[in-house]
Amino acid sequence: MKNKSVLIGLLLLGIFIRLVAVFLLNYSYDFFNILAIIKSVADTGNMSDGFLALSRHGFQIQLYGKIYYQIAAFWLLILEKVKILEIKYIFDTKPFKDSYTYMDGLFQWGVPLYQMVAIKLSQVFYDILFVIFLIKTGSLLRLKNSKALMLFWAVTPFLILIPYAMFQSDFAMLSFLMAGTYFWLKSTSDEHNKSIVPKLLCLFFFVLGGITKQVPMLFIPFALISFSKNIKSFLVYSLCAGVFYILLGQSWGSDTQLIKQFFLNSIESTAIFNFQLNGVSLFLFAYFAILFFYFLNQEKFKGIYTIYLIAIVIFIVYITEDAALLFPQFSIWILPFLALISLHKPAYSWMLFIPFVLFMKRFITDSDLLAGVFLPTLGNRLGSVIDYKTFIQAYFSPNLIGLILTSFAGFLQILAIGSLLNEFITLPILNRLHETIGKLKWDLVKVTKLIFFLYLLLLLADFTFKSRFIPLPSPNLEESQKEIALTGKPLSIYIENPKPNTITTVDLAIRRKQITFPDTTVLRFKNPQGKILSETKVSDYAFPTVREYVTVFLKKPVSEKKLILEIYKEHGYNEIALQEALFIPGRYMGLGRFKTGYDEPLDSEYITTSYPKTKFMVGFRGVYGIDDVFNALSFHIQNKPKFFLLYIPFTLIILISSIILIKRSKIGNEESN
């Protein structure tokens, strides 16, 4: 009874965390792109019109299998039925008429937060499928600690971030892969070996997952070999897989060629074949070697060792994938299989850190993975969160750091492959490694908790730090073709800062044309009485040779209501040029990519500037305070109070129920067979 209470409590904990994540976390760029295709399928039955609308607006995206969009489109129809949204007004002002004017409001309208929340809840379908088959697989393998698996599902950050923030298809694919794996294991067990139903279900789910995103297709040849007693049965099962592919892939559709070009044959889909040695694809070489080894040693890969096989193949995909195309959502492909392996052999639980390392490499260049995920819930100005490349490029090469993390992850993956292969081919050096790691007494529960708290700490620390450098609303300027040469005589800007905002950086469109002597460029803030409030010196070598926007971090932030900014050369040497600006009527909101449909700053928050002489391109960043966060939350709740008056109390009830149930028993480790 206590065991069931804890399982239900952990299930409710996972639901609570997901409800919070759906509300707080968003990856707006991917969400908007994917939603445009979903709307197209809901409106027209095909993906082509949505894809062309995105293309007209300058977006070329990686497509997924059509069935992913169809399931999401069905969810949109349900939401429309209960009057949460109207499909025809998503990215548009009218119902579908023709391809030429379709979605003419794309990226000019922001999906209200309550609709974003409702749309992303479609991922619950895949979550239910995933957790059911994860627990059933653990039970089938006689890995007794189902509580550890439920905890793993409940709190692992990437299993939450990818479906509920990024809205990517990878989690849907993983759910189908998990289901297919369960039926594969069941069909090769002694009890069900003669039954054809688990075999067909295995092929069905592998094909369904492969049509969503191709990874599960890699395991169909292994499954076919394990099912087949002779050539005839191999051909029959292959034919069944082919029929499933034709039916689920819907190759008769009008958008078939689009799917082939931008899904099956896309750069992203074929990237694993690019890693070559003398014309030999290293992925294919390793894959065929593993497949041949499996063919000769099928008996060694029964039960839990099938999970080892899946992990080895996915690690090979990671290693041979083009690093530039190794996106953060790929990290979840291997997670449930590493969790099952960790229950079987706790010493292998260190492998769960590998996806975390891959994620760390990505967030250096993509701020939307951390502080940026709070857009638009905590405010639309978070759409222009500064990335870590800007911070560290003055001290280290961001590319070098990325290379180090990629190489380190590659080393860990090779070590993991060697460790898993050691179960079949004994390698003494790895035995000694396992003995050393075993002394740490890691297990799935400890590593899961550690990764959850590490990610939570990273997310909070990142937001706390980066919220000091959010674009402040200031006048709308446009670049002219002229440049202004900096000299020893200051260029001045008079700044009205009525809130007052705390200014922490100045963004300049600037370049160095020629350097002949050591010199610095000075940015000095004064009050109207002439008192110096902050002075920052920047070496001329820090500026690029071509015109770019450079963020200058002030040594001392300023927060006066009236300010004067002076920019000049300290000694008057070298040719440094600012970009001249033209004033555009209206205000630049500082809201990043999506500027309408969300919260707007109050009049008192706008910074206004005036120039005694020539205008030049300048922007300001500053502190995003707790009042800004509450203003944004208040805006969203007032936009649809009835929705959130149901959503928030329901979320709290789930949390309280979870705490009560979990407190009845502690999560303990159980020995696995």
mmCIF file of N, CA and C in Angstrom, residues 516-566:
data_model
loop_
_atom_site.group_PDB
_atom_site.id
_atom_site.type_symbol
_atom_site.label_atom_id
_atom_site.label_comp_id
_atom_site.label_asym_id
_atom_site.label_seq_id
_atom_site.Cartn_x
_atom_site.Cartn_y
_atom_site.Cartn_z
ATOM 1 N N THR A 516 46.749 52.765 -34.743
ATOM 2 C CA THR A 516 48.166 53.125 -34.902
ATOM 3 C C THR A 516 48.891 53.251 -33.565
ATOM 4 N N PHE A 517 48.131 53.568 -32.501
ATOM 5 C CA PHE A 517 48.723 53.720 -31.181
ATOM 6 C C PHE A 517 47.789 53.099 -30.132
ATOM 7 N N PRO A 518 48.328 52.721 -28.978
ATOM 8 C CA PRO A 518 47.460 52.234 -27.896
ATOM 9 C C PRO A 518 46.516 53.345 -27.435
ATOM 10 N N ASP A 519 45.234 53.020 -27.351
ATOM 11 C CA ASP A 519 44.255 54.018 -26.896
ATOM 12 C C ASP A 519 42.983 53.291 -26.448
ATOM 13 N N THR A 520 42.130 54.022 -25.766
ATOM 14 C CA THR A 520 40.853 53.468 -25.307
ATOM 15 C C THR A 520 39.720 54.424 -25.674
ATOM 16 N N THR A 521 38.530 53.848 -25.736
ATOM 17 C CA THR A 521 37.314 54.644 -25.919
ATOM 18 C C THR A 521 36.619 54.730 -24.570
ATOM 19 N N VAL A 522 36.202 55.930 -24.202
ATOM 20 C CA VAL A 522 35.650 56.180 -22.873
ATOM 21 C C VAL A 522 34.146 56.415 -22.981
ATOM 22 N N LEU A 523 33.397 55.765 -22.107
ATOM 23 C CA LEU A 523 31.969 56.023 -21.940
ATOM 24 C C LEU A 523 31.778 56.580 -20.539
ATOM 25 N N ARG A 524 31.330 57.817 -20.460
ATOM 26 C CA ARG A 524 31.212 58.493 -19.169
ATOM 27 C C ARG A 524 29.775 58.967 -18.964
ATOM 28 N N PHE A 525 29.180 58.575 -17.826
ATOM 29 C CA PHE A 525 27.857 59.063 -17.435
ATOM 30 C C PHE A 525 28.021 60.161 -16.394
ATOM 31 N N LYS A 526 27.292 61.281 -16.608
ATOM 32 C CA LYS A 526 27.301 62.388 -15.657
ATOM 33 C C LYS A 526 25.861 62.774 -15.349
ATOM 34 N N ASN A 527 25.652 63.427 -14.221
ATOM 35 C CA ASN A 527 24.348 64.036 -13.971
ATOM 36 C C ASN A 527 24.352 65.448 -14.548
ATOM 37 N N PRO A 528 23.209 66.126 -14.613
ATOM 38 C CA PRO A 528 23.174 67.473 -15.220
ATOM 39 C C PRO A 528 24.076 68.487 -14.529
ATOM 40 N N GLN A 529 24.441 68.228 -13.285
ATOM 41 C CA GLN A 529 25.338 69.151 -12.567
ATOM 42 C C GLN A 529 26.810 68.893 -12.890
ATOM 43 N N GLY A 530 27.085 67.858 -13.703
ATOM 44 C CA GLY A 530 28.450 67.583 -14.121
ATOM 45 C C GLY A 530 29.179 66.558 -13.280
ATOM 46 N N LYS A 531 28.517 65.995 -12.270
ATOM 47 C CA LYS A 531 29.158 64.982 -11.423
ATOM 48 C C LYS A 531 29.277 63.665 -12.194
ATOM 49 N N ILE A 532 30.483 63.077 -12.187
ATOM 50 C CA ILE A 532 30.716 61.807 -12.877
ATOM 51 C C ILE A 532 30.114 60.669 -12.057
ATOM 52 N N LEU A 533 29.215 59.920 -12.671
ATOM 53 C CA LEU A 533 28.539 58.814 -11.993
ATOM 54 C C LEU A 533 29.161 57.465 -12.330
ATOM 55 N N SER A 534 29.669 57.340 -13.544
ATOM 56 C CA SER A 534 30.267 56.066 -13.981
ATOM 57 C C SER A 534 31.167 56.342 -15.173
ATOM 58 N N GLU A 535 32.293 55.651 -15.210
ATOM 59 C CA GLU A 535 33.216 55.822 -16.336
ATOM 60 C C GLU A 535 33.798 54.456 -16.703
ATOM 61 N N THR A 536 33.661 54.076 -17.963
ATOM 62 C CA THR A 536 34.124 52.774 -18.445
ATOM 63 C C THR A 536 35.030 52.984 -19.645
ATOM 64 N N LYS A 537 36.204 52.347 -19.619
ATOM 65 C CA LYS A 537 37.155 52.456 -20.725
ATOM 66 C C LYS A 537 37.248 51.122 -21.453
ATOM 67 N N VAL A 538 37.225 51.195 -22.783
ATOM 68 C CA VAL A 538 37.264 49.991 -23.609
ATOM 69 C C VAL A 538 38.434 50.103 -24.576
ATOM 70 N N SER A 539 39.290 49.087 -24.596
ATOM 71 C CA SER A 539 40.412 49.082 -25.529
ATOM 72 C C SER A 539 39.906 49.096 -26.967
ATOM 73 N N ASP A 540 40.557 49.844 -27.816
ATOM 74 C CA ASP A 540 40.148 49.912 -29.225
ATOM 75 C C ASP A 540 40.229 48.554 -29.911
ATOM 76 N N TYR A 541 41.081 47.677 -29.401
ATOM 77 C CA TYR A 541 41.198 46.337 -29.993
ATOM 78 C C TYR A 541 39.956 45.479 -29.721
ATOM 79 N N ALA A 542 39.121 45.903 -28.753
ATOM 80 C CA ALA A 542 37.915 45.123 -28.428
ATOM 81 C C ALA A 542 36.818 45.300 -29.465
ATOM 82 N N PHE A 543 36.966 46.316 -30.337
ATOM 83 C CA PHE A 543 35.927 46.567 -31.331
ATOM 84 C C PHE A 543 36.208 45.769 -32.604
ATOM 85 N N PRO A 544 35.171 45.311 -33.284
ATOM 86 C CA PRO A 544 35.366 44.531 -34.518
ATOM 87 C C PRO A 544 35.805 45.422 -35.679
ATOM 88 N N THR A 545 36.320 44.783 -36.707
ATOM 89 C CA THR A 545 36.753 45.530 -37.899
ATOM 90 C C THR A 545 35.595 45.808 -38.849
ATOM 91 N N VAL A 546 34.514 45.057 -38.704
ATOM 92 C CA VAL A 546 33.292 45.348 -39.461
ATOM 93 C C VAL A 546 32.233 45.817 -38.471
ATOM 94 N N ARG A 547 31.261 46.590 -38.951
ATOM 95 C CA ARG A 547 30.298 47.178 -38.038
ATOM 96 C C ARG A 547 29.430 46.103 -37.391
ATOM 97 N N GLU A 548 29.442 46.065 -36.077
ATOM 98 C CA GLU A 548 28.603 45.163 -35.299
ATOM 99 C C GLU A 548 28.105 45.911 -34.069
ATOM 100 N N TYR A 549 27.093 45.337 -33.440
ATOM 101 C CA TYR A 549 26.638 45.903 -32.166
ATOM 102 C C TYR A 549 27.485 45.310 -31.055
ATOM 103 N N VAL A 550 28.129 46.181 -30.318
ATOM 104 C CA VAL A 550 29.015 45.793 -29.225
ATOM 105 C C VAL A 550 28.369 46.204 -27.915
ATOM 106 N N THR A 551 28.314 45.271 -26.994
ATOM 107 C CA THR A 551 27.759 45.557 -25.669
ATOM 108 C C THR A 551 28.893 45.942 -24.729
ATOM 109 N N VAL A 552 28.822 47.130 -24.199
ATOM 110 C CA VAL A 552 29.819 47.630 -23.247
ATOM 111 C C VAL A 552 29.222 47.536 -21.843
ATOM 112 N N PHE A 553 29.855 46.747 -20.989
ATOM 113 C CA PHE A 553 29.384 46.565 -19.617
ATOM 114 C C PHE A 553 29.954 47.685 -18.741
ATOM 115 N N LEU A 554 29.065 48.418 -18.099
ATOM 116 C CA LEU A 554 29.506 49.547 -17.282
ATOM 117 C C LEU A 554 30.163 49.057 -15.997
ATOM 118 N N LYS A 555 31.239 49.704 -15.634
ATOM 119 C CA LYS A 555 31.914 49.346 -14.383
ATOM 120 C C LYS A 555 31.020 49.626 -13.188
ATOM 121 N N LYS A 556 30.188 50.656 -13.325
ATOM 122 C CA LYS A 556 29.264 51.006 -12.250
ATOM 123 C C LYS A 556 27.916 51.345 -12.877
ATOM 124 N N PRO A 557 26.861 50.598 -12.553
ATOM 125 C CA PRO A 557 25.534 50.906 -13.110
ATOM 126 C C PRO A 557 25.073 52.301 -12.679
ATOM 127 N N VAL A 558 24.188 52.893 -13.470
ATOM 128 C CA VAL A 558 23.644 54.217 -13.155
ATOM 129 C C VAL A 558 22.124 54.127 -13.150
ATOM 130 N N SER A 559 21.487 54.937 -12.287
ATOM 131 C CA SER A 559 20.030 54.864 -12.171
ATOM 132 C C SER A 559 19.415 56.229 -11.868
ATOM 133 N N GLU A 560 20.066 57.302 -12.339
ATOM 134 C CA GLU A 560 19.518 58.638 -12.131
ATOM 135 C C GLU A 560 18.395 58.908 -13.143
ATOM 136 N N LYS A 561 17.503 59.817 -12.797
ATOM 137 C CA LYS A 561 16.404 60.151 -13.710
ATOM 138 C C LYS A 561 16.867 60.990 -14.895
ATOM 139 N N LYS A 562 17.893 61.795 -14.706
ATOM 140 C CA LYS A 562 18.452 62.607 -15.789
ATOM 141 C C LYS A 562 19.947 62.309 -15.885
ATOM 142 N N LEU A 563 20.375 61.963 -17.092
ATOM 143 C CA LEU A 563 21.760 61.547 -17.297
ATOM 144 C C LEU A 563 22.318 62.171 -18.570
ATOM 145 N N ILE A 564 23.631 62.289 -18.596
ATOM 146 C CA ILE A 564 24.336 62.681 -19.816
ATOM 147 C C ILE A 564 25.395 61.621 -20.085
ATOM 148 N N LEU A 565 25.353 61.033 -21.278
ATOM 149 C CA LEU A 565 26.361 60.053 -21.686
ATOM 150 C C LEU A 565 27.314 60.717 -22.660
ATOM 151 N N GLU A 566 28.607 60.639 -22.358
ATOM 152 C CA GLU A 566 29.644 61.166 -23.246
ATOM 153 C C GLU A 566 30.514 60.009 -23.742
#
